[in-house]
Coordinates of C-alpha atoms in Angstrom, one line a residue:
Chain A
M97 CA 164.5 201.0 68.3
A98 CA 165.0 201.6 64.7
P99 CA 165.6 199.1 62.9
P100 CA 168.9 198.3 60.7
P101 CA 168.7 199.8 57.4
A102 CA 167.1 197.2 54.8
P103 CA 168.0 196.1 51.7
V104 CA 166.8 197.1 48.1
A105 CA 163.0 195.9 48.1
D106 CA 164.2 193.7 44.5
A107 CA 167.8 192.6 45.8
S108 CA 167.1 189.1 45.5
R109 CA 164.3 185.7 46.2
C110 CA 167.8 184.9 48.1
T111 CA 166.6 182.3 51.2
R112 CA 167.9 183.9 53.8
P113 CA 165.5 186.2 55.0
P114 CA 165.9 190.4 55.2
P115 CA 167.1 191.8 58.2
D116 CA 163.3 192.6 58.9
M117 CA 161.9 189.5 58.7
R118 CA 165.1 187.8 60.7
T119 CA 163.7 190.0 64.1
A120 CA 159.9 188.6 63.3
I121 CA 161.9 184.8 63.5
A122 CA 164.4 184.9 65.8
L123 CA 162.0 186.9 68.5
P124 CA 158.5 184.3 68.7
F125 CA 161.0 181.3 67.5
A126 CA 163.9 182.1 70.6
W127 CA 160.5 182.9 72.9
L128 CA 159.2 179.3 72.2
I129 CA 162.2 177.3 72.4
V130 CA 163.1 179.0 75.5
F131 CA 159.4 178.5 77.4
F132 CA 158.1 175.7 75.2
L133 CA 161.1 173.2 73.6
L134 CA 163.2 173.3 76.3
P135 CA 160.6 172.8 79.3
F136 CA 160.0 169.2 78.1
A137 CA 163.7 168.4 77.5
L138 CA 163.4 169.1 81.8
V139 CA 160.3 167.3 82.0
M140 CA 161.9 164.3 80.7
T141 CA 164.7 164.8 83.1
I142 CA 162.6 164.9 86.2
A143 CA 160.6 161.7 85.0
L144 CA 163.8 159.8 84.7
G145 CA 164.1 160.5 88.5
T146 CA 162.5 159.2 91.4
N147 CA 160.7 161.4 94.2
A148 CA 162.9 163.0 97.5
P149 CA 159.8 164.2 99.5
D150 CA 162.5 165.6 101.9
A151 CA 164.6 167.7 98.9
A152 CA 163.3 171.6 97.4
P153 CA 162.6 170.9 94.8
P154 CA 161.7 166.9 96.1
V155 CA 163.5 165.6 93.3
A156 CA 166.5 163.4 93.2
L157 CA 167.7 163.0 89.4
G158 CA 168.5 159.9 88.0
L159 CA 168.1 157.5 85.0
S160 CA 165.5 155.4 86.3
L161 CA 162.6 153.8 83.8
D162 CA 160.7 153.3 87.4
N163 CA 157.8 155.6 86.7
F164 CA 157.5 154.8 83.5
K165 CA 157.0 151.2 84.8
L166 CA 154.7 151.9 87.0
L167 CA 152.6 154.2 84.7
F168 CA 152.0 151.2 82.3
T169 CA 151.1 148.5 84.9
D170 CA 149.4 149.8 87.6
D171 CA 145.8 149.1 87.3
L172 CA 144.6 152.7 88.1
Y173 CA 147.0 154.4 85.6
V174 CA 145.7 152.0 82.5
A175 CA 142.6 152.6 83.6
A176 CA 142.6 156.3 83.8
W177 CA 144.8 156.3 80.5
L178 CA 141.7 153.8 78.6
N179 CA 139.2 156.0 80.7
S180 CA 139.8 159.2 79.2
L181 CA 141.0 157.7 75.1
R182 CA 137.3 156.8 75.8
I183 CA 135.6 159.5 77.6
A184 CA 137.3 162.1 75.0
A185 CA 136.7 160.2 72.0
T186 CA 132.9 159.7 72.6
S187 CA 132.0 163.1 73.4
T188 CA 134.4 164.5 70.5
M189 CA 131.2 162.0 68.7
V190 CA 128.4 163.5 70.2
T191 CA 130.0 166.9 69.7
L192 CA 129.9 166.4 65.7
L193 CA 126.8 164.9 65.9
L194 CA 125.3 168.2 67.1
G195 CA 128.0 171.1 65.5
Y196 CA 127.3 169.7 62.1
P197 CA 124.1 170.3 61.8
M198 CA 124.6 173.7 63.6
A199 CA 127.2 174.5 61.5
Y200 CA 125.4 173.2 58.3
A201 CA 122.6 175.5 59.5
I202 CA 124.5 178.1 59.6
A203 CA 126.1 178.2 56.5
R204 CA 122.8 178.2 54.6
A205 CA 121.3 180.8 56.2
A206 CA 120.4 184.3 54.5
P207 CA 124.2 186.2 54.7
E208 CA 123.5 188.8 57.1
R209 CA 121.4 186.4 59.5
R210 CA 125.3 185.1 59.6
P211 CA 127.3 186.9 61.5
L212 CA 124.9 187.3 64.4
L213 CA 124.0 183.2 64.6
L214 CA 127.9 182.9 64.8
T215 CA 128.4 185.2 67.1
L216 CA 126.0 183.0 69.3
V217 CA 128.1 180.3 69.3
V218 CA 130.8 182.1 69.8
L219 CA 129.8 184.0 72.8
P220 CA 130.1 181.4 75.5
F221 CA 133.5 181.0 74.5
W222 CA 134.4 184.7 75.0
T223 CA 133.0 183.5 78.9
S224 CA 134.9 181.6 81.5
F225 CA 135.4 178.3 80.6
L226 CA 135.8 177.4 84.3
I227 CA 132.3 179.3 85.0
R228 CA 130.6 176.8 82.1
V229 CA 131.4 174.2 83.9
Y230 CA 130.7 175.6 87.1
A231 CA 127.2 176.4 85.7
W232 CA 126.6 172.8 85.0
M233 CA 127.2 171.7 89.5
G234 CA 124.0 173.5 89.8
L235 CA 122.2 171.9 86.8
L236 CA 123.7 168.3 88.0
A237 CA 123.2 168.0 91.3
E238 CA 121.3 165.5 93.6
N239 CA 118.8 168.3 94.2
G240 CA 120.0 170.4 91.1
I241 CA 117.5 172.2 88.9
L242 CA 117.8 169.3 86.2
N243 CA 116.5 166.7 89.0
Q244 CA 114.1 169.6 90.1
F245 CA 112.5 169.7 86.9
L246 CA 112.1 166.0 86.3
R247 CA 110.4 165.9 89.4
W248 CA 108.2 168.5 88.6
T249 CA 107.5 167.3 85.1
G250 CA 106.0 163.8 86.7
L251 CA 108.4 162.3 83.4
V252 CA 111.1 160.5 86.0
P253 CA 109.6 160.7 89.8
H254 CA 113.1 158.8 90.7
P255 CA 115.7 160.7 88.8
G256 CA 119.8 159.3 89.6
T257 CA 122.4 161.7 90.4
I258 CA 124.4 163.0 87.2
L259 CA 127.0 165.0 88.7
G260 CA 130.0 162.4 89.6
T261 CA 129.6 160.3 86.7
E262 CA 130.8 159.6 83.7
W263 CA 127.4 161.3 82.0
A264 CA 127.7 164.8 83.7
V265 CA 132.0 164.0 82.1
H266 CA 130.4 164.0 78.5
I267 CA 127.8 166.3 79.2
G268 CA 130.9 168.8 80.1
I269 CA 133.1 168.3 77.9
V270 CA 130.8 168.2 74.7
Y271 CA 129.7 172.1 76.3
A272 CA 132.4 173.4 76.9
Y273 CA 134.1 172.8 73.9
L274 CA 131.2 172.7 71.7
P275 CA 131.5 176.1 69.1
F276 CA 135.1 174.4 68.6
M277 CA 133.7 172.2 66.3
V278 CA 131.6 174.7 65.4
L279 CA 133.7 176.6 63.9
P280 CA 136.2 175.1 61.5
L281 CA 133.0 173.3 60.7
Y282 CA 131.4 176.1 59.4
A283 CA 134.4 177.7 57.5
A284 CA 134.5 174.7 55.6
L285 CA 130.4 174.4 54.8
E286 CA 130.8 178.0 54.0
K287 CA 133.1 178.2 50.8
L288 CA 130.9 174.7 49.3
D289 CA 129.1 175.4 46.1
W290 CA 125.9 174.7 46.6
G291 CA 125.6 174.6 43.0
L292 CA 127.4 171.3 43.3
L293 CA 124.4 170.0 45.2
E294 CA 121.3 170.9 43.2
A295 CA 123.0 169.8 39.8
A296 CA 124.0 166.3 42.3
A297 CA 119.1 166.7 42.6
D298 CA 119.1 167.6 39.1
L299 CA 121.3 164.0 37.9
G300 CA 119.0 162.2 40.7
A301 CA 120.9 161.5 43.4
R302 CA 118.2 161.5 46.5
P303 CA 119.3 164.4 49.2
T304 CA 120.7 161.6 51.3
V305 CA 123.4 160.3 48.6
A306 CA 124.1 163.8 47.4
F307 CA 124.8 164.6 51.3
L308 CA 127.2 161.7 51.8
T309 CA 128.6 161.7 48.8
V310 CA 129.2 165.6 48.0
T311 CA 128.5 167.3 51.2
L312 CA 130.0 165.3 53.9
P313 CA 133.9 164.9 51.3
L314 CA 133.6 168.6 50.7
S315 CA 133.5 169.1 54.8
L316 CA 135.8 166.7 55.9
P317 CA 138.9 169.2 56.8
G318 CA 136.5 170.9 58.9
I319 CA 135.8 167.9 60.2
V320 CA 138.9 167.1 60.7
A321 CA 140.4 169.9 62.3
G322 CA 137.1 170.0 64.9
C323 CA 137.5 166.8 65.7
L324 CA 141.4 167.0 66.7
L325 CA 140.6 170.9 68.2
V326 CA 137.7 168.8 70.8
F327 CA 139.6 165.4 70.8
I328 CA 143.1 166.7 71.8
P329 CA 142.1 168.8 75.0
A330 CA 139.7 166.6 76.2
V331 CA 142.4 163.5 76.0
G332 CA 144.2 165.5 79.4
E333 CA 141.3 167.5 80.7
F334 CA 141.5 168.4 84.3
V335 CA 138.7 171.1 85.1
I336 CA 135.9 169.4 83.9
P337 CA 136.5 165.2 85.1
D338 CA 137.7 167.1 88.9
L339 CA 134.2 169.6 89.0
L340 CA 131.7 167.2 87.6
G341 CA 133.2 163.8 87.4
G342 CA 133.6 163.6 91.0
T343 CA 136.1 161.3 92.8
G344 CA 134.8 158.4 90.9
T345 CA 136.2 159.2 87.5
L346 CA 139.7 158.5 86.4
M347 CA 140.5 160.6 83.9
I348 CA 144.9 161.6 83.1
G349 CA 145.3 164.7 83.6
K350 CA 143.5 164.5 86.4
V351 CA 145.8 161.9 87.9
L352 CA 149.0 164.3 86.9
W353 CA 146.9 166.6 88.5
D354 CA 146.7 165.0 91.9
E355 CA 150.5 163.2 92.0
F356 CA 151.5 166.8 91.7
F357 CA 150.1 169.1 93.8
T358 CA 148.2 166.6 96.3
N359 CA 150.8 163.7 96.8
G360 CA 153.8 166.1 95.5
D361 CA 155.1 163.1 93.2
W362 CA 157.0 165.6 90.8
P363 CA 158.8 163.0 88.8
L364 CA 155.8 160.3 88.5
A365 CA 153.3 164.0 87.4
S366 CA 156.3 164.6 84.9
A367 CA 156.5 160.9 83.7
V368 CA 152.4 160.8 83.4
A369 CA 153.1 164.1 81.0
I370 CA 155.5 162.8 78.8
C371 CA 153.3 159.7 78.1
L372 CA 150.4 162.3 77.6
L373 CA 152.1 163.4 74.6
V374 CA 153.3 160.2 72.9
L375 CA 150.4 159.9 73.1
L376 CA 148.8 163.4 72.0
V377 CA 151.8 163.4 69.5
G378 CA 150.1 161.8 66.1
P379 CA 146.9 163.9 66.7
I380 CA 148.5 166.8 67.4
A381 CA 151.1 166.9 64.0
L382 CA 147.8 166.2 61.9
F383 CA 146.2 168.8 63.7
Q384 CA 149.6 171.1 62.4
R385 CA 149.7 169.6 59.4
Q386 CA 146.4 170.6 58.1
Q387 CA 146.0 174.1 60.0
A388 CA 149.5 174.7 57.4
R389 CA 147.7 173.1 54.6
S390 CA 144.6 175.1 55.0
L391 CA 146.2 178.2 55.4
E392 CA 148.3 177.5 52.4
R393 CA 145.3 177.0 49.8
R394 CA 143.8 180.4 50.6
P395 CA 143.8 182.5 47.5
Chain B
M185 CA 117.0 169.8 50.6
R186 CA 114.6 171.7 52.9
S187 CA 113.9 169.0 54.8
Q188 CA 117.4 169.0 55.3
A189 CA 117.6 172.2 56.1
R190 CA 114.9 172.0 58.7
F191 CA 116.5 169.1 60.4
A192 CA 119.5 171.3 61.0
F193 CA 117.4 174.5 62.3
T194 CA 116.1 172.9 64.4
L195 CA 119.1 171.4 65.4
L196 CA 120.4 174.8 65.5
C197 CA 117.9 176.3 68.0
F198 CA 118.6 173.5 70.5
G199 CA 122.1 173.6 70.6
Y200 CA 121.3 176.9 71.4
A201 CA 119.2 176.4 73.7
F202 CA 122.1 173.7 75.0
L203 CA 124.4 176.7 74.9
Y204 CA 122.8 179.3 76.6
V205 CA 120.3 177.2 79.1
P206 CA 122.9 177.2 82.3
I207 CA 124.5 180.3 81.2
V208 CA 120.9 182.0 82.0
L209 CA 120.2 179.3 84.6
V210 CA 123.3 180.8 86.2
M211 CA 122.8 184.3 85.9
A212 CA 119.6 184.2 87.2
Y213 CA 120.4 182.4 90.8
S214 CA 123.1 185.4 91.3
F215 CA 119.7 186.7 92.7
N216 CA 118.4 184.3 94.7
A217 CA 117.8 184.9 98.2
S218 CA 118.5 181.3 99.7
R219 CA 122.5 180.5 99.6
L220 CA 121.3 176.9 98.6
V221 CA 121.4 177.8 94.2
T222 CA 119.3 175.1 93.8
V223 CA 115.9 176.5 95.6
W224 CA 114.7 180.0 94.2
A225 CA 113.5 181.9 97.9
G226 CA 113.0 185.2 96.1
F227 CA 114.5 188.2 94.7
S228 CA 117.8 189.6 96.0
L229 CA 121.2 191.4 95.6
H230 CA 122.7 189.8 98.8
W231 CA 124.9 187.9 97.0
W232 CA 125.9 191.3 94.8
R233 CA 126.3 193.1 97.6
A234 CA 128.7 190.4 99.4
L235 CA 130.4 189.9 96.1
F236 CA 131.7 193.9 96.2
H237 CA 132.6 193.4 100.0
N238 CA 134.2 190.6 99.0
D239 CA 138.1 191.6 99.3
A240 CA 139.4 188.7 98.9
M241 CA 138.2 187.7 95.4
L242 CA 138.6 191.6 94.4
S243 CA 142.3 191.7 94.3
A244 CA 142.4 187.9 92.8
A245 CA 140.1 190.5 90.0
W246 CA 142.8 193.0 89.8
L247 CA 145.7 190.8 89.5
S248 CA 143.9 188.8 87.0
L249 CA 143.3 191.8 84.8
R250 CA 147.1 193.1 85.7
I251 CA 148.6 189.8 84.3
A252 CA 145.7 190.4 81.4
L253 CA 146.6 193.7 80.2
V254 CA 150.6 192.6 80.5
S255 CA 150.1 189.0 78.9
A256 CA 147.7 189.9 76.0
T257 CA 150.2 193.0 75.2
C258 CA 153.6 190.4 75.3
S259 CA 151.9 188.1 73.2
T260 CA 150.2 190.4 70.5
V261 CA 154.1 191.6 69.8
L262 CA 155.4 188.1 69.0
G263 CA 152.3 186.6 68.2
L264 CA 152.5 189.6 65.2
A265 CA 156.0 188.8 64.9
A266 CA 155.7 184.9 64.4
G267 CA 152.3 185.1 62.4
Y268 CA 153.7 188.3 59.7
A269 CA 157.5 185.4 59.4
L270 CA 154.7 182.7 58.5
A271 CA 152.3 184.5 56.0
R272 CA 155.5 186.5 54.4
A273 CA 159.2 185.0 54.9
P274 CA 160.4 183.3 52.0
A275 CA 162.0 179.4 52.9
F276 CA 164.2 179.4 55.4
L277 CA 166.0 176.6 57.6
G278 CA 163.9 175.6 60.4
R279 CA 160.7 177.0 58.8
T280 CA 159.2 173.5 59.8
L281 CA 159.7 173.8 63.4
F282 CA 158.6 176.9 64.0
G283 CA 155.3 176.0 61.8
S284 CA 155.1 173.8 64.7
L285 CA 156.5 175.6 67.9
V286 CA 154.0 178.5 67.0
I287 CA 150.0 176.0 66.3
A288 CA 151.9 173.2 68.9
P289 CA 150.3 175.5 72.3
M290 CA 147.2 176.0 71.1
V291 CA 146.2 172.2 71.1
M292 CA 149.4 171.5 73.9
P293 CA 146.4 170.0 77.3
E294 CA 148.1 172.2 79.6
V295 CA 148.5 170.0 82.8
V296 CA 151.9 169.3 80.7
M297 CA 153.1 172.7 79.5
G298 CA 151.8 173.9 83.1
I299 CA 154.2 170.9 84.2
S300 CA 157.3 172.0 81.9
M301 CA 156.5 176.0 82.8
L302 CA 157.0 175.1 86.4
L303 CA 159.8 173.3 86.1
L304 CA 161.6 175.4 84.0
F305 CA 161.2 177.9 86.2
V306 CA 162.4 176.4 89.0
G307 CA 165.7 175.4 87.5
A308 CA 165.7 179.1 86.6
E309 CA 165.3 180.0 90.3
R310 CA 168.0 177.0 91.3
F311 CA 170.6 177.5 89.0
L312 CA 170.1 182.1 88.2
G313 CA 168.3 182.6 91.1
G314 CA 165.2 184.0 89.7
P315 CA 162.7 184.9 88.9
D316 CA 160.7 184.5 91.6
R317 CA 157.6 182.5 91.2
G318 CA 154.2 185.1 90.7
F319 CA 152.9 187.7 88.5
L320 CA 156.0 187.1 85.9
T321 CA 155.9 184.1 86.0
I322 CA 151.9 183.8 85.5
V323 CA 152.8 186.7 82.6
I324 CA 155.6 184.6 80.6
A325 CA 153.6 181.4 80.8
H326 CA 150.1 182.8 79.7
T327 CA 152.3 184.9 76.7
T328 CA 153.8 181.7 75.7
F329 CA 149.9 180.0 74.8
S330 CA 148.2 182.8 74.2
L331 CA 151.1 184.6 71.3
S332 CA 149.9 181.0 68.9
F333 CA 146.5 182.3 68.5
V334 CA 147.5 185.8 67.8
A335 CA 149.6 185.1 65.1
I336 CA 147.4 182.1 63.4
V337 CA 145.2 185.8 63.6
V338 CA 147.0 187.9 62.1
Q339 CA 148.6 184.7 59.4
A340 CA 145.5 183.8 58.6
R341 CA 144.5 187.8 57.9
L342 CA 147.7 188.0 56.1
A343 CA 146.7 185.0 53.6
D344 CA 143.5 187.0 52.8
F345 CA 144.3 190.6 51.7
D346 CA 146.4 191.8 48.3
R347 CA 150.0 191.4 48.7
S348 CA 150.2 193.0 45.6
L349 CA 150.0 196.7 47.8
E350 CA 152.9 195.8 50.2
E351 CA 154.3 195.0 46.6
A352 CA 153.6 199.1 45.0
A353 CA 155.0 199.9 47.6
M354 CA 158.1 198.6 48.2
D355 CA 158.5 199.6 44.4
L356 CA 157.8 202.8 44.8
G357 CA 160.7 203.3 47.3
A358 CA 159.8 202.4 50.7
T359 CA 162.0 200.1 52.6
P360 CA 160.5 196.9 54.0
W361 CA 159.8 198.8 57.3
A362 CA 158.9 201.2 55.9
T363 CA 156.2 199.7 54.2
F364 CA 155.5 197.0 57.1
R365 CA 154.1 200.0 59.0
T366 CA 152.4 202.5 56.8
V367 CA 151.0 199.3 54.4
T368 CA 150.5 195.9 55.8
L369 CA 150.5 197.2 60.0
P370 CA 147.2 199.4 59.1
L371 CA 145.6 196.5 56.9
I372 CA 146.1 193.7 59.8
A373 CA 144.5 196.3 63.0
P374 CA 141.6 194.8 63.1
A375 CA 143.3 191.2 63.4
L376 CA 146.0 193.0 65.7
G377 CA 142.8 194.1 67.8
S378 CA 141.4 190.8 68.3
G379 CA 143.9 188.7 68.8
W380 CA 144.9 191.2 71.6
L381 CA 141.4 190.3 72.8
L382 CA 141.7 186.7 72.3
A383 CA 144.6 186.8 74.5
F384 CA 143.4 188.6 77.7
T385 CA 140.3 186.7 78.0
L386 CA 142.3 183.6 77.3
S387 CA 144.8 184.9 80.3
L388 CA 141.7 186.5 82.3
D389 CA 140.4 183.0 82.5
D390 CA 143.2 180.4 82.8
L391 CA 143.7 178.4 86.1
I392 CA 145.3 174.8 85.0
M393 CA 148.6 176.9 84.2
T394 CA 148.4 179.8 86.5
Q395 CA 148.2 177.1 89.1
F396 CA 151.1 175.4 88.3
V397 CA 153.4 178.8 88.1
A398 CA 151.7 181.2 90.8
G399 CA 153.9 180.1 93.7
A400 CA 152.8 180.0 97.0
D401 CA 151.6 183.6 97.8
T402 CA 150.1 184.5 94.3
Q403 CA 146.2 183.8 93.5
T404 CA 144.1 185.5 90.1
L405 CA 140.8 185.3 89.7
P406 CA 140.3 181.7 88.5
M407 CA 142.3 180.4 91.1
R408 CA 140.0 181.7 93.5
V409 CA 136.9 180.5 91.9
Y410 CA 138.3 177.5 91.5
S411 CA 138.7 176.6 95.0
S412 CA 135.5 178.3 96.6
V413 CA 133.5 176.1 93.7
R414 CA 135.4 172.8 94.4
L415 CA 133.4 172.8 98.2
G416 CA 130.2 172.9 96.5
V417 CA 128.7 176.1 94.4
D418 CA 128.5 179.8 95.7
P419 CA 126.2 182.5 95.0
Q420 CA 129.2 184.9 94.4
V421 CA 130.3 182.7 91.5
N422 CA 126.7 183.1 89.9
V423 CA 127.5 187.1 90.3
L424 CA 130.8 187.0 88.3
A425 CA 129.5 185.1 86.1
T426 CA 126.7 187.3 85.5
L427 CA 129.2 190.4 85.4
V428 CA 131.3 188.1 82.9
V429 CA 128.7 187.6 80.4
I430 CA 127.8 191.1 80.3
V431 CA 131.0 191.9 79.7
A432 CA 131.8 189.5 77.0
A433 CA 128.1 190.2 75.1
T434 CA 128.7 193.8 75.3
A435 CA 132.4 193.7 73.7
L436 CA 131.0 191.5 71.5
V437 CA 128.4 193.5 70.1
V438 CA 131.0 196.8 70.2
S439 CA 133.3 195.0 68.3
G440 CA 130.5 193.6 66.0
R441 CA 129.1 197.4 65.1
L442 CA 132.9 198.8 64.5
T443 CA 134.0 195.6 61.7
R444 CA 130.9 196.4 60.3
R445 CA 131.1 200.0 59.5
R446 CA 134.8 199.5 58.3

């Protein structure tokens, strides 16, 4: 379809965007309002209703806060919240501790080798999340490859089962989200002026001091972006605790899923979604601010 | 400084081992004769044959491919518009909200987006009489979250390149639309291509949102894989994993070659 005739290029620097630009804004804006923003209002509405197992959909609309009260008073839900935050936080830390040296090594490698090294980090991301989590099931099972290996080496004659524990969930999160940590860290470290480190060394700073006072602060935007990219989805993670965590590991994403698909309690599941959203609104806003700033800072 | 670099390099190798050992093992065990994924019982192509005769798995894969094609194309169009607007539009009312809405789906927990989209579709069914849950609702859900990724890629590319090229075209009398078509679009074509591939991959792999909005009769490949994997390890999934890794690696190598040649 032909666009409407556009005004002369340098008409004026008005705040009203030109017609072509208006289409470019309106189309995705409308889409996101209808399919992303509006549904949250629906979730809130349903969360205030009550479960009606015989109706279709199984909801009786209302204005009750009972679902939210239940979430804050029932030990099971409270434990699920705290577990999710704790597991997400510790796995994010571990991912950072592993991802930082990796990004650092890639950024300091010879320029012609960097594309290959980066591709090796990104490749798992282009395969399947589900299959990568599945890969650990065979590794960590009771008679799995890891335990067979441990027995074979004789170092641990009677290894316990990792599958079905929080350990497995941690491993799964670190494994699945490692590329999300390395990429923003690399982007920050790549821009770093290594001459600054030489200057610090010339002025007598020991390598550790130079790292702590120069490299680390300058890569802070990458650290924040990477941590948020791991932490936010990890809090609401479902596949990893479901396949690797077993019944013993309570996480809030799994609670939401079970309330919805197993118990058919749509209002309670909606209330969980609202709480999850409120909990993550701070980190998400932080991530957005940083994303916007890093794009504007480009030349 | 040297010892730091050596330490980092050692951890880099460890990181690669961590990333690849599980994948390689999954691929190796797709050639295992035993049904038990953990016990090696000799080389066999049994599970490869089984997968290619597994009609449920094949039709799920075909459905997933069709969904991914359509939703990747929709999200590329919408993501291009959004990324272009974010990079080039002058300040306008609602700019902050728009920016937030574009970025939020990237990090929003999928269970939250899943339930919210399902409620939207249930409401639409109730009050507008449709659409039926299935192909269309899955495409809409996938488009909504992958358009963000395309928008970010496009915006980053636009922020990188020289704006004076566009200004020159306009000074020479090209309309904004002609400028976009003949100058901007060719310059960001590689970004669009990788955005499309990203959206395609995300769609092909999505389980959670799909499970929420799919309706009763629709089963995509990840749904199929998930329901068989829940019951324990399944050698046919190992075969599928091997295929996925081969395709992804080939695509990455080819696209790497193409961009380097440019």
